[in-house]
Amino acid sequence: MGPDRGLPRFAAPPVGIVVAVQAAVLTALSGRYGFHRDELYFIAAGHRPDWGYVDNPPITPWLARASTALFGETPMGLRVVATLLGMATVVVVALIAREFGGGRGVQLFTAIATASSTFVLVVSHLLATTSADVLLWSLIALSGLRLLRTGDGRWWLAVGAGAGLGLANKWLVLLLLSGLGVGVAVAGPRGVLRSRWLAAGIAIAALLVTPTVLWQISHDWPMLTVAGGISEDDGAENRAGFVPLQLAYLSPALAPVWIAGLVRPWREAGLRWARALAIAYPVVCAELLVLGGKPYYAAPLLLPLLALGAEPVLRWLKRGRAPRRVLSGAAAAVCAAVSVLAGLPVLPPSALGPVLAVNQDAGEQVGWPEFADSVAGAWARIPDGERDTAVILAGNYGEAGAIERYGPERGLPRPYSPHMSYADWGPPPDRLVGPVLLVGRTDPASPAARLITGCRTVAKHHNADGVDNEENGVPLSLCTLTRPWSQAWPRLRRFY
């Protein structure tokens, strides 16, 4: 019996229309603001190809390098790959709906809901590690569900390939694998764990992730240091907002759909094989609450649950009277409009204030060329005879990435930063003993305050559009370094 026996046909034409509209909208808006701080970092990392970086494996920087090489180092050129990843995600989630027996209407509903959800809009507009992560989680879920439904152990090969690529992009895929593993152990079908193909799938995953693991080992596991810092600094805040954000990530209107997906396998005997998916989500959430991880780490798993819950929700709407359908449709339309406003750059930057309350990433796409202008103005305050030995020291990777991208056309030298992987790309040569143009503030209790002294603020950057992002109000100071860079650098390094 083939794996597609008994399943509806894939609704390629209507799903294709959804994907085409998605691509058109994302492309039209991809250059409206500017680079996100993380995108500037990925561009910089892509210019320094490696098997790993301090805070992420290599796939996203490699994608940034490929996209900008093919389509230009502009926001629109970089985001071509993000758009393609988003389109593929919609197709895969529609295929997951088909895996549960969903016909043409269910697949179309799932595709529209996925493409218009806030989370998918954000990660399809920007190139982030989550852009590839959400697709890879969806592919692993599709392959794993096929494995559970058919019992064909050869699907372990696809699961292993997806897991290996996922680990080479972001180690959060371990959460998905652990959640599904617990689900299968608890609810079955456990026979798939005895398949001889399981070892082959593990071998494929290990082969794909080995270079990244070796890089982490050779650099003393910096990603674990970063994760520990996130838990320590933001753990309480992450836990407090976890549940409300789960309800909001896709859209409040879609929360009943994925909740129906959690319930459905327990109500329909024909979907007993899918109970592992319904168990995986609470397991992943519990792991994140214990670890203090960011709430959005669990969001990719909402998409397979959305596909699982689509059919019972559509049945409920069909059985209801006209007022129910009208009210549900109106609520969905309002939430979709809010998702577009929150997730895509449709508003002028000066009107972003309310949006920043729900999506701070919107503000991080505004003002980087002007930021470089401010740095250039501060740099000009250094006497001509001292500039040849002066250093620009950026406080974080976004600032360093912006100066690296926009600085040369403004006469600025290469920036340095002790933040994340920029620390590996430094330090400045010890021959640079002149003034330090410090971008950002220094904690008086930090080692930097003893190594970089005598600071006097010569300028402050303010966004022309009044967007209150992380760089608005950042001071630019001229300082003195008290030790050679080679000695100071290890103490200046920051992992978060």
CSV table of N, CA, C and O in Angstrom, one decimal, residues 89 93 96 119-120 130 133-138 141 172 176 246 249-250 281 295-305:
chain,number,residue,atom,x,y,z
A,89,THR,N,7.1,26.8,3.5
A,89,THR,CA,6.4,26.5,4.8
A,89,THR,C,4.9,26.3,4.5
A,89,THR,O,4.3,25.4,5.1
A,93,VAL,N,2.8,22.8,5.3
A,93,VAL,CA,1.8,22.8,6.3
A,93,VAL,C,0.5,22.3,5.7
A,93,VAL,O,-0.3,21.6,6.3
A,96,ILE,N,0.6,18.7,5.5
A,96,ILE,CA,0.4,18.1,6.8
A,96,ILE,C,-1.1,18.0,7.0
A,96,ILE,O,-1.6,17.0,7.5
A,119,PHE,N,3.1,35.2,13.0
A,119,PHE,CA,4.4,34.6,13.2
A,119,PHE,C,5.1,34.3,11.8
A,119,PHE,O,6.2,34.6,11.6
A,120,VAL,N,4.3,33.7,10.9
A,120,VAL,CA,4.8,33.4,9.6
A,120,VAL,C,5.1,34.6,8.8
A,120,VAL,O,6.1,34.7,8.0
A,130,THR,N,14.9,31.7,12.5
A,130,THR,CA,13.6,31.1,12.6
A,130,THR,C,13.0,31.0,11.2
A,130,THR,O,12.1,30.1,11.0
A,133,ASP,N,14.1,27.7,10.4
A,133,ASP,CA,13.7,26.8,11.5
A,133,ASP,C,12.2,26.4,11.3
A,133,ASP,O,11.9,25.2,11.5
A,134,VAL,N,11.3,27.3,11.0
A,134,VAL,CA,9.9,27.0,10.9
A,134,VAL,C,9.6,26.0,9.8
A,134,VAL,O,8.8,25.1,9.9
A,135,LEU,N,10.4,26.2,8.7
A,135,LEU,CA,10.2,25.2,7.6
A,135,LEU,C,10.8,23.9,7.9
A,135,LEU,O,10.1,22.8,7.7
A,136,LEU,N,11.9,23.8,8.6
A,136,LEU,CA,12.5,22.5,8.9
A,136,LEU,C,11.7,21.8,10.0
A,136,LEU,O,11.5,20.6,9.9
A,137,TRP,N,11.2,22.5,11.0
A,137,TRP,CA,10.3,21.9,11.9
A,137,TRP,C,9.0,21.3,11.2
A,137,TRP,O,8.6,20.2,11.5
A,138,SER,N,8.5,22.0,10.2
A,138,SER,CA,7.3,21.6,9.5
A,138,SER,C,7.7,20.3,8.7
A,138,SER,O,6.9,19.4,8.6
A,141,ALA,N,8.0,17.4,11.0
A,141,ALA,CA,6.7,17.0,11.4
A,141,ALA,C,6.0,16.2,10.3
A,141,ALA,O,5.4,15.2,10.6
A,172,LEU,N,17.4,24.4,18.5
A,172,LEU,CA,16.1,24.3,19.1
A,172,LEU,C,15.3,23.1,18.5
A,172,LEU,O,14.3,22.7,19.1
A,176,LEU,N,11.9,19.9,19.5
A,176,LEU,CA,10.9,19.1,18.7
A,176,LEU,C,11.1,17.6,18.8
A,176,LEU,O,10.2,16.9,19.0
A,246,GLN,N,1.7,32.4,23.4
A,246,GLN,CA,1.3,31.3,22.6
A,246,GLN,C,0.0,31.5,21.9
A,246,GLN,O,-0.2,31.1,20.7
A,249,TYR,N,0.7,34.3,18.9
A,249,TYR,CA,1.7,34.2,17.9
A,249,TYR,C,1.2,34.0,16.5
A,249,TYR,O,1.6,34.7,15.6
A,250,LEU,N,0.3,33.1,16.3
A,250,LEU,CA,-0.3,32.9,15.0
A,250,LEU,C,-1.4,34.0,14.8
A,250,LEU,O,-1.4,34.7,13.8
A,281,TYR,N,3.7,19.1,21.9
A,281,TYR,CA,3.6,20.6,22.1
A,281,TYR,C,3.7,20.9,23.6
A,281,TYR,O,4.5,21.7,24.0
A,295,PRO,N,9.5,32.5,24.5
A,295,PRO,CA,8.2,31.8,24.2
A,295,PRO,C,8.1,31.5,22.7
A,295,PRO,O,7.4,30.5,22.4
A,296,TYR,N,8.7,32.3,21.8
A,296,TYR,CA,8.5,32.0,20.4
A,296,TYR,C,9.2,30.7,19.9
A,296,TYR,O,9.0,30.2,18.8
A,297,TYR,N,10.1,30.1,20.8
A,297,TYR,CA,10.8,28.9,20.4
A,297,TYR,C,9.8,27.8,20.2
A,297,TYR,O,10.1,26.8,19.4
A,298,ALA,N,8.6,27.8,20.8
A,298,ALA,CA,7.6,26.7,20.6
A,298,ALA,C,6.7,27.0,19.4
A,298,ALA,O,5.9,26.1,19.0
A,299,ALA,N,6.7,28.2,18.9
A,299,ALA,CA,5.7,28.7,17.9
A,299,ALA,C,5.7,27.8,16.6
A,299,ALA,O,4.6,27.6,16.1
A,300,PRO,N,6.9,27.3,16.1
A,300,PRO,CA,6.8,26.5,14.9
A,300,PRO,C,5.9,25.2,15.0
A,300,PRO,O,5.3,24.8,14.0
A,301,LEU,N,5.8,24.7,16.2
A,301,LEU,CA,5.0,23.5,16.5
A,301,LEU,C,3.5,23.8,16.4
A,301,LEU,O,2.7,22.9,16.3
A,302,LEU,N,3.1,25.1,16.5
A,302,LEU,CA,1.7,25.4,16.4
A,302,LEU,C,1.2,25.2,14.9
A,302,LEU,O,0.0,25.0,14.8
A,303,LEU,N,2.1,25.2,13.9
A,303,LEU,CA,1.6,25.1,12.6
A,303,LEU,C,1.1,23.7,12.3
A,303,LEU,O,0.0,23.5,11.7
A,304,PRO,N,1.8,22.6,12.6
A,304,PRO,CA,1.2,21.3,12.4
A,304,PRO,C,-0.1,21.1,13.2
A,304,PRO,O,-1.0,20.4,12.8
A,305,LEU,N,-0.2,21.7,14.4
A,305,LEU,CA,-1.4,21.6,15.2
A,305,LEU,C,-2.5,22.4,14.5
A,305,LEU,O,-3.7,22.0,14.6
